[in-house]
PDB file of C-alpha atoms in Angstrom:
ATOM      1  CA  MET A 175     188.386  96.852  90.219  1.00 48.00           C
ATOM      2  CA  PRO A 176     186.405  99.346  92.977  1.00 59.00           C
ATOM      3  CA  TRP A 177     185.056  96.258  94.661  1.00 67.00           C
ATOM      4  CA  ASP A 178     185.362  96.043  98.582  1.00 76.00           C
ATOM      5  CA  ALA A 179     186.315  92.524 100.065  1.00 81.00           C
ATOM      6  CA  GLN A 180     182.562  91.970 101.183  1.00 85.00           C
ATOM      7  CA  GLU A 181     181.577  92.462  97.706  1.00 83.00           C
ATOM      8  CA  ARG A 182     184.059  90.658  95.963  1.00 85.00           C
ATOM      9  CA  THR A 183     183.595  87.620  97.968  1.00 87.00           C
ATOM     10  CA  ARG A 184     179.568  87.912  97.638  1.00 88.00           C
ATOM     11  CA  TYR A 185     180.191  87.851  93.775  1.00 92.00           C
ATOM     12  CA  GLU A 186     182.601  85.027  94.216  1.00 91.00           C
ATOM     13  CA  ASP A 187     179.636  83.036  96.118  1.00 89.00           C
ATOM     14  CA  GLU A 188     177.089  84.253  93.602  1.00 90.00           C
ATOM     15  CA  VAL A 189     178.634  84.314  90.139  1.00 93.00           C
ATOM     16  CA  LEU A 190     181.502  82.485  90.441  1.00 95.00           C
ATOM     17  CA  VAL A 191     180.905  79.474  92.644  1.00 93.00           C
ATOM     18  CA  ALA A 192     177.655  79.120  91.195  1.00 92.00           C
ATOM     19  CA  ALA A 193     178.769  79.344  87.560  1.00 93.00           C
ATOM     20  CA  ARG A 194     181.366  75.777  88.640  1.00 91.00           C
ATOM     21  CA  ALA A 195     177.936  73.925  89.318  1.00 89.00           C
ATOM     22  CA  HIS A 196     175.827  75.951  86.844  1.00 90.00           C
ATOM     23  CA  GLY A 197     177.464  77.215  83.842  1.00 92.00           C
ATOM     24  CA  LEU A 198     178.560  80.550  83.330  1.00 93.00           C
ATOM     25  CA  PRO A 199     175.588  83.156  83.926  1.00 92.00           C
ATOM     26  CA  ALA A 200     174.127  84.129  80.577  1.00 92.00           C
ATOM     27  CA  ASP A 201     173.062  87.795  81.951  1.00 94.00           C
ATOM     28  CA  LEU A 202     176.295  89.056  80.610  1.00 96.00           C
ATOM     29  CA  PHE A 203     175.639  92.082  83.744  1.00 94.00           C
ATOM     30  CA  ALA A 204     175.630  89.391  86.470  1.00 94.00           C
ATOM     31  CA  ARG A 205     178.711  87.763  84.698  1.00 95.00           C
ATOM     32  CA  TYR A 206     180.885  90.542  85.028  1.00 95.00           C
ATOM     33  CA  GLY A 207     179.240  91.799  88.468  1.00 93.00           C
ATOM     34  CA  ILE A 208     177.123  94.614  87.376  1.00 92.00           C
ATOM     35  CA  GLY A 209     174.318  95.475  89.667  1.00 89.00           C
ATOM     36  CA  PRO A 210     171.310  97.339  89.135  1.00 90.00           C
ATOM     37  CA  GLU A 211     173.200 100.807  90.272  1.00 89.00           C
ATOM     38  CA  LEU A 212     176.666  99.918  88.795  1.00 90.00           C
ATOM     39  CA  GLU A 213     174.994  99.796  85.846  1.00 92.00           C
ATOM     40  CA  ARG A 214     172.558 102.972  85.785  1.00 92.00           C
ATOM     41  CA  ARG A 215     175.991 104.622  86.730  1.00 91.00           C
ATOM     42  CA  LEU A 216     177.565 103.096  83.370  1.00 93.00           C
ATOM     43  CA  ARG A 217     174.787 103.137  81.269  1.00 93.00           C
ATOM     44  CA  ASP A 218     175.402 106.575  80.196  1.00 92.00           C
ATOM     45  CA  ASP A 219     179.660 106.624  80.394  1.00 95.00           C
ATOM     46  CA  PRO A 220     180.902 104.105  77.401  1.00 95.00           C
ATOM     47  CA  ALA A 221     184.695 104.179  78.982  1.00 96.00           C
ATOM     48  CA  ALA A 222     183.628 103.499  81.979  1.00 95.00           C
ATOM     49  CA  PHE A 223     181.711 100.665  81.423  1.00 95.00           C
ATOM     50  CA  THR A 224     184.682  99.595  78.759  1.00 95.00           C
ATOM     51  CA  GLU A 225     187.303 100.260  82.291  1.00 94.00           C
ATOM     52  CA  HIS A 226     184.997  98.166  84.444  1.00 94.00           C
ATOM     53  CA  VAL A 227     184.872  95.193  82.184  1.00 95.00           C
ATOM     54  CA  SER A 228     188.145  94.990  81.969  1.00 95.00           C
ATOM     55  CA  GLU A 229     188.970  95.469  85.541  1.00 93.00           C
ATOM     56  CA  VAL A 230     186.514  92.406  85.765  1.00 94.00           C
ATOM     57  CA  CYS A 231     188.832  90.403  83.307  1.00 95.00           C
ATOM     58  CA  ALA A 232     191.590  91.351  84.980  1.00 94.00           C
ATOM     59  CA  TYR A 233     190.278  89.964  88.178  1.00 93.00           C
ATOM     60  CA  TRP A 234     189.503  87.130  86.745  1.00 95.00           C
ATOM     61  CA  ARG A 235     192.788  86.343  85.434  1.00 95.00           C
ATOM     62  CA  ASP A 236     194.455  87.149  89.031  1.00 92.00           C
ATOM     63  CA  LEU A 237     192.137  84.930  90.949  1.00 93.00           C
ATOM     64  CA  GLN A 238     193.013  81.880  88.436  1.00 92.00           C
ATOM     65  CA  SER A 239     196.636  81.505  89.991  1.00 89.00           C
ATOM     66  CA  ARG A 240     194.659  81.803  93.400  1.00 90.00           C
ATOM     67  CA  ARG A 241     191.436  79.871  93.222  1.00 90.00           C
ATOM     68  CA  ARG A 242     192.465  76.650  91.551  1.00 90.00           C
ATOM     69  CA  SER A 243     188.794  75.205  92.421  1.00 91.00           C
ATOM     70  CA  LEU A 244     187.028  77.676  90.081  1.00 94.00           C
ATOM     71  CA  LYS A 245     190.097  77.302  87.178  1.00 93.00           C
ATOM     72  CA  LYS A 246     187.911  75.951  84.717  1.00 95.00           C
ATOM     73  CA  VAL A 247     185.071  78.944  85.478  1.00 96.00           C
ATOM     74  CA  LEU A 248     187.700  81.400  85.233  1.00 96.00           C
ATOM     75  CA  VAL A 249     188.969  79.861  81.926  1.00 96.00           C
ATOM     76  CA  ASP A 250     185.362  79.717  80.177  1.00 96.00           C
ATOM     77  CA  LEU A 251     184.912  83.939  81.467  1.00 97.00           C
ATOM     78  CA  ILE A 252     188.211  84.918  79.842  1.00 97.00           C
ATOM     79  CA  ASP A 253     187.604  82.719  76.717  1.00 97.00           C
ATOM     80  CA  ASP A 254     183.864  84.046  76.542  1.00 96.00           C
ATOM     81  CA  HIS A 255     185.189  87.218  77.181  1.00 97.00           C
ATOM     82  CA  GLU A 256     188.207  87.513  74.560  1.00 97.00           C
ATOM     83  CA  ARG A 257     185.277  86.310  71.570  1.00 97.00           C
ATOM     84  CA  LEU A 258     182.985  89.142  72.618  1.00 97.00           C
ATOM     85  CA  GLU A 259     186.117  91.738  72.328  1.00 96.00           C
ATOM     86  CA  GLY A 260     186.694  89.862  68.949  1.00 96.00           C
ATOM     87  CA  GLU A 261     182.722  90.652  68.535  1.00 96.00           C
ATOM     88  CA  ASP A 262     183.208  94.372  69.370  1.00 95.00           C
ATOM     89  CA  ALA A 263     180.563  93.335  72.011  1.00 96.00           C
ATOM     90  CA  LEU A 264     181.631  94.712  74.885  1.00 96.00           C
ATOM     91  CA  THR A 265     179.289  97.331  75.154  1.00 95.00           C
ATOM     92  CA  HIS A 266     176.299  98.192  77.458  1.00 96.00           C
ATOM     93  CA  ALA A 267     174.502  98.452  74.185  1.00 95.00           C
ATOM     94  CA  HIS A 268     175.132  94.441  73.491  1.00 96.00           C
ATOM     95  CA  PHE A 269     174.691  93.359  76.896  1.00 96.00           C
ATOM     96  CA  HIS A 270     171.105  94.719  77.365  1.00 95.00           C
ATOM     97  CA  ARG A 271     170.247  93.074  74.010  1.00 95.00           C
ATOM     98  CA  VAL A 272     171.476  89.867  75.567  1.00 95.00           C
ATOM     99  CA  ARG A 273     169.346  90.269  78.567  1.00 93.00           C
ATOM    100  CA  SER A 274     165.903  91.679  76.578  1.00 93.00           C
ATOM    101  CA  GLU A 275     166.331  88.347  74.051  1.00 93.00           C
ATOM    102  CA  ALA A 276     166.606  86.060  77.362  1.00 90.00           C
ATOM    103  CA  THR A 277     164.051  87.957  79.272  1.00 89.00           C
ATOM    104  CA  ARG A 278     161.808  87.516  75.796  1.00 90.00           C
ATOM    105  CA  ARG A 279     162.566  83.626  75.483  1.00 89.00           C
ATOM    106  CA  ALA A 280     161.572  82.943  79.122  1.00 85.00           C
ATOM    107  CA  LEU A 281     158.172  84.909  79.071  1.00 83.00           C
ATOM    108  CA  THR A 282     157.289  83.229  75.908  1.00 84.00           C
ATOM    109  CA  ALA A 283     158.213  79.719  77.208  1.00 80.00           C
ATOM    110  CA  TRP A 284     156.261  80.796  80.461  1.00 78.00           C
ATOM    111  CA  SER A 285     152.963  81.796  78.568  1.00 75.00           C
ATOM    112  CA  GLU A 286     153.272  78.556  76.393  1.00 75.00           C
ATOM    113  CA  ALA A 287     153.445  76.361  79.633  1.00 68.00           C
ATOM    114  CA  ALA A 288     150.647  78.478  81.341  1.00 66.00           C
ATOM    115  CA  GLY A 289     148.772  77.742  78.376  1.00 63.00           C
ATOM    116  CA  SER A 290     144.721  78.890  78.635  1.00 54.00           C
ATOM    117  CA  PRO A 291     143.413  80.416  81.973  1.00 55.00           C
ATOM    118  CA  THR A 292     142.352  76.712  82.991  1.00 53.00           C
ATOM    119  CA  ALA A 293     145.772  75.899  83.323  1.00 54.00           C
ATOM    120  CA  HIS A 294     146.492  75.123  86.611  1.00 65.00           C
ATOM    121  CA  LEU A 295     149.433  73.730  88.960  1.00 58.00           C
ATOM    122  CA  VAL A 296     148.875  71.172  91.308  1.00 58.00           C
ATOM    123  CA  ASP A 297     151.488  69.500  93.474  1.00 60.00           C
ATOM    124  CA  ARG A 298     150.255  66.090  92.943  1.00 62.00           C
ATOM    125  CA  LEU A 299     147.262  64.361  90.665  1.00 60.00           C
ATOM    126  CA  SER A 300     144.408  62.938  91.841  1.00 61.00           C
ATOM    127  CA  ASP A 301     143.868  59.206  91.117  1.00 62.00           C
ATOM    128  CA  LEU A 302     141.035  59.171  88.435  1.00 58.00           C
ATOM    129  CA  ALA A 303     139.181  56.401  86.960  1.00 59.00           C
ATOM    130  CA  GLY A 304     140.356  54.708  83.683  1.00 59.00           C
ATOM    131  CA  ALA A 305     137.417  55.668  81.933  1.00 59.00           C
ATOM    132  CA  PRO A 306     133.851  57.499  82.922  1.00 57.00           C
ATOM    133  CA  PRO A 307     131.267  54.635  83.807  1.00 64.00           C
ATOM    134  CA  THR A 308     129.499  55.071  80.192  1.00 66.00           C
ATOM    135  CA  ASP A 309     125.983  54.522  81.021  1.00 69.00           C
ATOM    136  CA  ALA A 310     126.094  57.201  84.041  1.00 70.00           C
ATOM    137  CA  PHE A 311     128.108  59.441  81.862  1.00 66.00           C
ATOM    138  CA  HIS A 312     126.108  59.076  78.809  1.00 71.00           C
ATOM    139  CA  THR A 313     122.843  60.142  81.244  1.00 78.00           C
ATOM    140  CA  LEU A 314     124.528  63.007  82.621  1.00 73.00           C
ATOM    141  CA  ARG A 315     125.421  64.556  79.361  1.00 73.00           C
ATOM    142  CA  GLU A 316     122.141  64.070  78.285  1.00 76.00           C
ATOM    143  CA  HIS A 317     120.721  65.833  81.357  1.00 75.00           C
ATOM    144  CA  LEU A 318     123.041  68.628  80.988  1.00 74.00           C
ATOM    145  CA  ARG A 319     122.642  69.602  77.608  1.00 74.00           C
ATOM    146  CA  VAL A 320     118.797  69.587  77.864  1.00 76.00           C
ATOM    147  CA  ARG A 321     119.784  72.312  81.107  1.00 76.00           C
ATOM    148  CA  GLY A 322     121.714  73.875  78.730  1.00 74.00           C
ATOM    149  CA  VAL A 323     125.039  73.557  81.066  1.00 72.00           C
ATOM    150  CA  PRO A 324     128.081  72.244  80.045  1.00 73.00           C
ATOM    151  CA  PHE A 325     129.576  71.918  83.687  1.00 70.00           C
ATOM    152  CA  SER A 326     127.216  69.902  86.074  1.00 73.00           C
ATOM    153  CA  PRO A 327     128.645  71.979  88.887  1.00 77.00           C
ATOM    154  CA  MET A 328     127.516  75.100  87.228  1.00 77.00           C
ATOM    155  CA  GLU A 329     123.837  73.489  88.075  1.00 75.00           C
ATOM    156  CA  VAL A 330     124.504  73.605  91.330  1.00 76.00           C
ATOM    157  CA  PHE A 331     126.553  76.358  92.199  1.00 79.00           C
ATOM    158  CA  GLY A 332     125.381  79.218  89.228  1.00 79.00           C
ATOM    159  CA  GLU A 333     128.269  80.793  86.754  1.00 79.00           C
ATOM    160  CA  ARG A 334     129.144  83.119  88.796  1.00 82.00           C
ATOM    161  CA  ARG A 335     130.513  81.489  91.870  1.00 82.00           C
ATOM    162  CA  LEU A 336     132.072  78.679  89.966  1.00 79.00           C
ATOM    163  CA  ALA A 337     134.622  81.931  88.110  1.00 79.00           C
ATOM    164  CA  GLY A 338     135.978  82.902  91.258  1.00 79.00           C
ATOM    165  CA  GLY A 339     137.952  79.093  90.754  1.00 81.00           C
ATOM    166  CA  PHE A 340     137.682  75.834  92.389  1.00 79.00           C
ATOM    167  CA  THR A 341     139.266  72.885  93.259  1.00 80.00           C
ATOM    168  CA  VAL A 342     138.812  69.375  92.526  1.00 76.00           C
ATOM    169  CA  LEU A 343     141.406  67.432  94.554  1.00 72.00           C
ATOM    170  CA  ASP A 344     140.147  65.934  97.953  1.00 73.00           C
ATOM    171  CA  GLY A 345     136.595  66.609  96.801  1.00 76.00           C
ATOM    172  CA  PHE A 346     134.869  69.585  94.751  1.00 78.00           C
ATOM    173  CA  ARG A 347     135.642  72.819  96.576  1.00 83.00           C
ATOM    174  CA  LEU A 348     135.249  76.389  95.804  1.00 84.00           C
ATOM    175  CA  PRO A 349     137.730  79.112  97.860  1.00 83.00           C
ATOM    176  CA  ASP A 350     135.041  79.903 100.188  1.00 83.00           C
ATOM    177  CA  GLY A 351     135.322  76.013 101.470  1.00 82.00           C
ATOM    178  CA  THR A 352     131.240  75.236  99.957  1.00 83.00           C
ATOM    179  CA  ALA A 353     131.661  71.580  98.788  1.00 81.00           C
ATOM    180  CA  LEU A 354     129.760  69.792  96.415  1.00 72.00           C
ATOM    181  CA  ASP A 355     128.755  66.484  97.854  1.00 69.00           C
ATOM    182  CA  LYS A 356     125.725  64.493  98.360  1.00 59.00           C
ATOM    183  CA  ALA A 357     124.614  66.720 100.431  1.00 57.00           C
ATOM    184  CA  SER A 358     124.607  69.789  98.303  1.00 53.00           C
ATOM    185  CA  LEU A 359     123.263  67.398  95.614  1.00 53.00           C
TER     186      LEU A 359
END
């Protein structure tokens, strides 16, 4: 393996020790210690790619006798390596497909979580009443309908200023610090 001692130590810490706590890396490039620079060199050289992958597996086998704390991880890595080898999947193209599919799934999950532009991340939820005061709610809704505004702060600040966003925790505030309180009504 063309790694120096420092690179091997980094690989053991960032990949193998982490795998003990979190499972094998799904990214096959990371699993086989192929960083961006090495990937660029191996992409167009299938023989060098195969040689690197074989050297990494040999390294895992050698490490089994020296790092007992990593034994399960190393056994799992070797088992999965042999499975991939049996499927003829130890190629740059397959590694790239696996990474692309994982990226696509992650983007889909994030897109679904984000939902629409009105989705917000909050570090805490404010305490809200279980239901609006019925009489005041109906009166306000009727006044807004008559004025043609869907949202009461729009009447105070205007649609353009609200388009920049706002917060409602600890009081209704625009990004410039302007607050909606009794004084502004």
